[in-house]
JSON list of C-alpha atoms in Angstrom, two decimals:
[
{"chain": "A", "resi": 11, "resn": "UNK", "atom": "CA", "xyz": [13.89, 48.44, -9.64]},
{"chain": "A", "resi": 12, "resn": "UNK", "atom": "CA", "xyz": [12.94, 51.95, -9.83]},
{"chain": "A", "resi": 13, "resn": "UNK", "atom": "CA", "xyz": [9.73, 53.47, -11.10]},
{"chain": "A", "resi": 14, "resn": "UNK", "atom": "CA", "xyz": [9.15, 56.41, -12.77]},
{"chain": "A", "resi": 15, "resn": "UNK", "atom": "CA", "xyz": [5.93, 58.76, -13.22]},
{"chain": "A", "resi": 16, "resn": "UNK", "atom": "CA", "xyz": [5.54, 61.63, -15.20]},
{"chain": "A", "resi": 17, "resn": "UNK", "atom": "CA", "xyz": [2.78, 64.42, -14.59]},
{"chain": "A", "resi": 18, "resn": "UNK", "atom": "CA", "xyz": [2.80, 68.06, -15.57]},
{"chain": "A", "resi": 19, "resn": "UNK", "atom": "CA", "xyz": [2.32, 68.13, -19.55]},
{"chain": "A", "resi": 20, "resn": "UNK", "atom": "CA", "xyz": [-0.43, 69.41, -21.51]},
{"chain": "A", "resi": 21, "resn": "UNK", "atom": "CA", "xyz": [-1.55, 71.85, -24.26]},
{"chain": "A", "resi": 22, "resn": "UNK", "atom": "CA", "xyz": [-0.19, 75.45, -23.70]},
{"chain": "A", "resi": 23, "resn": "UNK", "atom": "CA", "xyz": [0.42, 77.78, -25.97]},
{"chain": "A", "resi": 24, "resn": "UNK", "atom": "CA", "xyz": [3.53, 79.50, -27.86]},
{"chain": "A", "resi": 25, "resn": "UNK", "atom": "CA", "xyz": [5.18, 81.65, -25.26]},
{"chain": "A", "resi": 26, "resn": "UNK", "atom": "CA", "xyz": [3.76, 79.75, -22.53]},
{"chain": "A", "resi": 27, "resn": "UNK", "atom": "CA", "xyz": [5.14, 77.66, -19.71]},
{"chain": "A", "resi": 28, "resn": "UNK", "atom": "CA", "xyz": [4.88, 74.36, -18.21]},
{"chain": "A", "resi": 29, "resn": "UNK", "atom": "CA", "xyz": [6.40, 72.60, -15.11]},
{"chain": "A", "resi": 30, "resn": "UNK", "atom": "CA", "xyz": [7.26, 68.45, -15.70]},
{"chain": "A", "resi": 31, "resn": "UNK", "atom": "CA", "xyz": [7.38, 66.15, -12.54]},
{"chain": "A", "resi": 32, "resn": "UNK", "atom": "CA", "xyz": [8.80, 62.83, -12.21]},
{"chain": "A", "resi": 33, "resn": "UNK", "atom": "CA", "xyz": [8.42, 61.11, -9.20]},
{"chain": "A", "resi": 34, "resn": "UNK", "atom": "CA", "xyz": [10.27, 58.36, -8.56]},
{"chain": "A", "resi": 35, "resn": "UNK", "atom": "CA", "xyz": [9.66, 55.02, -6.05]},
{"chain": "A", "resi": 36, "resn": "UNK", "atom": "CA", "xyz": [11.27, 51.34, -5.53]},
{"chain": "A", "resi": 37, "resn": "UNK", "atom": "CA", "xyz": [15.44, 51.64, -5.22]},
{"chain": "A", "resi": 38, "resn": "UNK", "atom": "CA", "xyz": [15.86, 55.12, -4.52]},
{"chain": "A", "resi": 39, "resn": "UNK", "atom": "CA", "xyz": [17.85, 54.71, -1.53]},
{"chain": "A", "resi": 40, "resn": "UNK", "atom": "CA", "xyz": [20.40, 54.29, -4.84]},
{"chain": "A", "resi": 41, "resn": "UNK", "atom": "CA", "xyz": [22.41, 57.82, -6.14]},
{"chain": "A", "resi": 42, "resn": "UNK", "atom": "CA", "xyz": [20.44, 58.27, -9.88]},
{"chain": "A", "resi": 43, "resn": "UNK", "atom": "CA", "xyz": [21.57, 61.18, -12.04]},
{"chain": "A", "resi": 44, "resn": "UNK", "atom": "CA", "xyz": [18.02, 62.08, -13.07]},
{"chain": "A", "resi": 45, "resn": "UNK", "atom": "CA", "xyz": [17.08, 63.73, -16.84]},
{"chain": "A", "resi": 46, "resn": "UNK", "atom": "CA", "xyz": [14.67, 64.74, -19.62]},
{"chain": "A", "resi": 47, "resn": "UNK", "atom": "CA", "xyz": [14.28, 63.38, -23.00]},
{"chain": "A", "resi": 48, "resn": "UNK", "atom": "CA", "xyz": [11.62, 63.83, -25.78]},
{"chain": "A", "resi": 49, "resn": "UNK", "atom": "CA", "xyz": [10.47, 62.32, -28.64]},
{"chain": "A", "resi": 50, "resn": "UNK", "atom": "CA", "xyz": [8.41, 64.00, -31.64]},
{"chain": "A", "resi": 51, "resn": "UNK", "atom": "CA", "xyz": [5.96, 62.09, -33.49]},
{"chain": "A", "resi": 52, "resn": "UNK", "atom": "CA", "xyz": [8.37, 60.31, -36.77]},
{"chain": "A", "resi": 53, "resn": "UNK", "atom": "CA", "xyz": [11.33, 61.57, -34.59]},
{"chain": "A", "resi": 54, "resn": "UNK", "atom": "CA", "xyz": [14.09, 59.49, -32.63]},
{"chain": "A", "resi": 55, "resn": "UNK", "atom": "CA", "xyz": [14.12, 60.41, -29.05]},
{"chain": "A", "resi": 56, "resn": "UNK", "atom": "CA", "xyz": [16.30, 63.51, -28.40]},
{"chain": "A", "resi": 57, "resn": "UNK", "atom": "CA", "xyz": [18.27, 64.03, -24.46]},
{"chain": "A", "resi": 58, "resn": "UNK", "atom": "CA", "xyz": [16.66, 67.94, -22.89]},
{"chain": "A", "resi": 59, "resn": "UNK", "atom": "CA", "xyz": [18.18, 68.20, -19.84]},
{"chain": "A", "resi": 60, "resn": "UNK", "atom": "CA", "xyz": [20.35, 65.91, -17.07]},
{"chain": "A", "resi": 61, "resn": "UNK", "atom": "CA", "xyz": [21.33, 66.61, -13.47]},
{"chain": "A", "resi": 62, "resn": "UNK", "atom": "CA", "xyz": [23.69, 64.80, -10.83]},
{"chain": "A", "resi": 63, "resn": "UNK", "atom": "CA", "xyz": [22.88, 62.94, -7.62]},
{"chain": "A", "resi": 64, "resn": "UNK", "atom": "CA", "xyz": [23.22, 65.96, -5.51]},
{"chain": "A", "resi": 65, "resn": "UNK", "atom": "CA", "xyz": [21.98, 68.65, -8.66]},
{"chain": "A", "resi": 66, "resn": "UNK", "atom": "CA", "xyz": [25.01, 70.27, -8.52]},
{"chain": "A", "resi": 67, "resn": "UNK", "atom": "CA", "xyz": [25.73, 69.66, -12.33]},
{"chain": "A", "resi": 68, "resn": "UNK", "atom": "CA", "xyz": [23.65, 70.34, -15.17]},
{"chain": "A", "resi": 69, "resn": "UNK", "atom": "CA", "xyz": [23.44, 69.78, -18.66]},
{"chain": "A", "resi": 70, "resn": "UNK", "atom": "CA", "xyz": [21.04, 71.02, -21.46]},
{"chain": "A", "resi": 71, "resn": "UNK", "atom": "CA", "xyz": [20.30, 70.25, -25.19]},
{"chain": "A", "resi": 72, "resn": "UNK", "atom": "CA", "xyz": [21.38, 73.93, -26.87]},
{"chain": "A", "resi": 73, "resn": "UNK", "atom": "CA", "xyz": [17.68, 73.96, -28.18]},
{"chain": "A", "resi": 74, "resn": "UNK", "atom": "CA", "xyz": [16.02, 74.15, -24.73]},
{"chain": "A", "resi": 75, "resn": "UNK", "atom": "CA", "xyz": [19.64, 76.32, -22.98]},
{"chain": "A", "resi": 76, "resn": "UNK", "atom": "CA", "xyz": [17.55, 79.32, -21.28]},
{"chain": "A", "resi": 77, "resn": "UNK", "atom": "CA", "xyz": [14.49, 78.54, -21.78]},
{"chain": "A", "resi": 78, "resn": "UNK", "atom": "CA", "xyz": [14.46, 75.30, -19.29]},
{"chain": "A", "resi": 79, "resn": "UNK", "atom": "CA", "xyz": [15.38, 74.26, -16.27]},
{"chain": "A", "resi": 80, "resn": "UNK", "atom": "CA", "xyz": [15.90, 70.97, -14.33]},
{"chain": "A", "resi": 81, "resn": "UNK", "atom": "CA", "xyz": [16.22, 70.72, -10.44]},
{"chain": "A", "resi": 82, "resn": "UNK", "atom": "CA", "xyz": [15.33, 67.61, -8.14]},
{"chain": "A", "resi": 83, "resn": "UNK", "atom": "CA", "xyz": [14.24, 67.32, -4.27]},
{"chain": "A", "resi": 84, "resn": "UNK", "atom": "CA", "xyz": [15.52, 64.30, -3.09]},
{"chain": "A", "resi": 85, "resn": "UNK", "atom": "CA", "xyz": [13.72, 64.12, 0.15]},
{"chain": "A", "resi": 86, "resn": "UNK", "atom": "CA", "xyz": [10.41, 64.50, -2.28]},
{"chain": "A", "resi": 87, "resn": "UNK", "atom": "CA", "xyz": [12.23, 61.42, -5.01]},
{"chain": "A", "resi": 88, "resn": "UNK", "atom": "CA", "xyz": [11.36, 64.16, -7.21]},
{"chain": "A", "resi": 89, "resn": "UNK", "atom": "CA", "xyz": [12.79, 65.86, -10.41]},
{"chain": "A", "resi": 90, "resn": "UNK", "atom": "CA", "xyz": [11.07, 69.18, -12.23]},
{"chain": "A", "resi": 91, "resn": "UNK", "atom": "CA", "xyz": [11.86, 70.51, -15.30]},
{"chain": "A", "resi": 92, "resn": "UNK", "atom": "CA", "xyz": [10.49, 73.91, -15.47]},
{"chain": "A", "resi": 93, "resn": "UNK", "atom": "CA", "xyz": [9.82, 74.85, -19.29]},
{"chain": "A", "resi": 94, "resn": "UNK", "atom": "CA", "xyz": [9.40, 78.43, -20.49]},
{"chain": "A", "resi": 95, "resn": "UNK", "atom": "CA", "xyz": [9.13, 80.52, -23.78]},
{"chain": "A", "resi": 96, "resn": "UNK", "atom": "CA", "xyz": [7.44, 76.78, -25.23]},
{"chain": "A", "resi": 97, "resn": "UNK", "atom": "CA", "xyz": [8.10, 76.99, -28.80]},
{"chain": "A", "resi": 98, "resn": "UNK", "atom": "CA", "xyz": [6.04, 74.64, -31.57]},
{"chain": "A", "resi": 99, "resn": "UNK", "atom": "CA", "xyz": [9.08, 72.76, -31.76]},
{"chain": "A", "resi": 100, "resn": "UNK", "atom": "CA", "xyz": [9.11, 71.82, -28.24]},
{"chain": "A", "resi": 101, "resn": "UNK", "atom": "CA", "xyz": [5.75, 69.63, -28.77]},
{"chain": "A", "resi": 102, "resn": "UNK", "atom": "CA", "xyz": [6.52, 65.80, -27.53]},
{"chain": "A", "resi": 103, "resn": "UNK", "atom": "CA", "xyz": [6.27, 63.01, -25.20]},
{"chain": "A", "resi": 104, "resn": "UNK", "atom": "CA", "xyz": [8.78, 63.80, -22.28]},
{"chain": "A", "resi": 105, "resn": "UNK", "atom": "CA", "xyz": [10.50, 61.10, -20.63]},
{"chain": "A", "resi": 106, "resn": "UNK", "atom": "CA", "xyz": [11.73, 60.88, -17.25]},
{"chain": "A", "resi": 107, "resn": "UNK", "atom": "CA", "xyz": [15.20, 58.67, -17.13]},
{"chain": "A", "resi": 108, "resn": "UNK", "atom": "CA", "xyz": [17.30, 57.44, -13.99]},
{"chain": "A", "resi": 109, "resn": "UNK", "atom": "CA", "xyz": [20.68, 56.57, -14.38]},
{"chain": "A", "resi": 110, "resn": "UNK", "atom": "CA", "xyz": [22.85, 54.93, -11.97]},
{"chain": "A", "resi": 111, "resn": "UNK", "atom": "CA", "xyz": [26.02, 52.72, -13.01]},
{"chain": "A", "resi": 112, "resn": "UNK", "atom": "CA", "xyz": [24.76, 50.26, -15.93]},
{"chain": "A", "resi": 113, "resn": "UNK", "atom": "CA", "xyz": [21.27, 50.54, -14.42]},
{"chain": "A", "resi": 114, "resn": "UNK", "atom": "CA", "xyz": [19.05, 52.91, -16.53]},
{"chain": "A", "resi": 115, "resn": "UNK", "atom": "CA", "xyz": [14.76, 53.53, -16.09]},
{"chain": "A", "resi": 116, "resn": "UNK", "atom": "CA", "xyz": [12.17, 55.16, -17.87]},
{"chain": "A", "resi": 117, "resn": "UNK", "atom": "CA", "xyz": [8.63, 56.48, -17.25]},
{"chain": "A", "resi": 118, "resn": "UNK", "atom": "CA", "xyz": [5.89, 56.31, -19.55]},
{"chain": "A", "resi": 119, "resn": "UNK", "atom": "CA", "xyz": [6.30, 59.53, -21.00]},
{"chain": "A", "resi": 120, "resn": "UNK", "atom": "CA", "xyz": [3.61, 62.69, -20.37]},
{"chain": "A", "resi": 121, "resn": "UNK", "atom": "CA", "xyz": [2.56, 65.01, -23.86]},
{"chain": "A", "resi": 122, "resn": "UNK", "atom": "CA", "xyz": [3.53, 68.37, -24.33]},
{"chain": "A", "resi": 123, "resn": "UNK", "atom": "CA", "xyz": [1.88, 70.06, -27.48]},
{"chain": "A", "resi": 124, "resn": "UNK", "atom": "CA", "xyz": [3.04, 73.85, -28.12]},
{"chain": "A", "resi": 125, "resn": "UNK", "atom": "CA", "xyz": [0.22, 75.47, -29.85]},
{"chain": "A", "resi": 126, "resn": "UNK", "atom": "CA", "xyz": [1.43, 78.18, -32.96]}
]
């Protein structure tokens, strides 16, 4: 079992940046493909941003392509996502997801409201 903990959101405004951490504990010695995902209020839950085991691969949502970026220490259980240029639009609760095989987590989710 594998626990997730968001920290890192907040209000900020327009133009402004923020850096997400999710720390992860219990079954790590497992290989998780680590990502983002966000949910607006009266929204479904939208993917932002995966990486690999070994961050070597990427993938973005082409809203946040450029203006975010996800990396992961491993010796820290650890993955970022750096968020800059924060547009209105980017205002959520950010998840935290682990993926390995048919075994998925989540965290509780942190805020992020963009202010116009």
């Amino acid at each position: 079992q594998v626990q997730l903990v968001e920290s890192g959101g907040g209000l900020v405004q327009a133009g402004g940046s923020l850096r997400l951490s999710c720390a992860a504990s219990g079954g790590t010695s497992g290989r998780y493909a680590m990502g983002w995902f966000r949910q607006a209020p009266g929204k479904d839950r939208e993917f932002v941003a995966r990486i690999s085991w070994s961050g070597g691969n990427t993938n973005y949502a082409d809203s946040v392509k450029g203006r975010f970026t996800i990396s992961r220490d491993n010796a820290k259980n650890t993955v970022y996502l750096q968020m800059n240029s924060l547009k209105p639009e980017d205002t959520a609760v950010y998840y935290c997801n682990a993926v390995s095989g048919f075994s998925a987590y989540w965290g509780q989710g942190t805020q992020v409201t963009v202010s116009s």
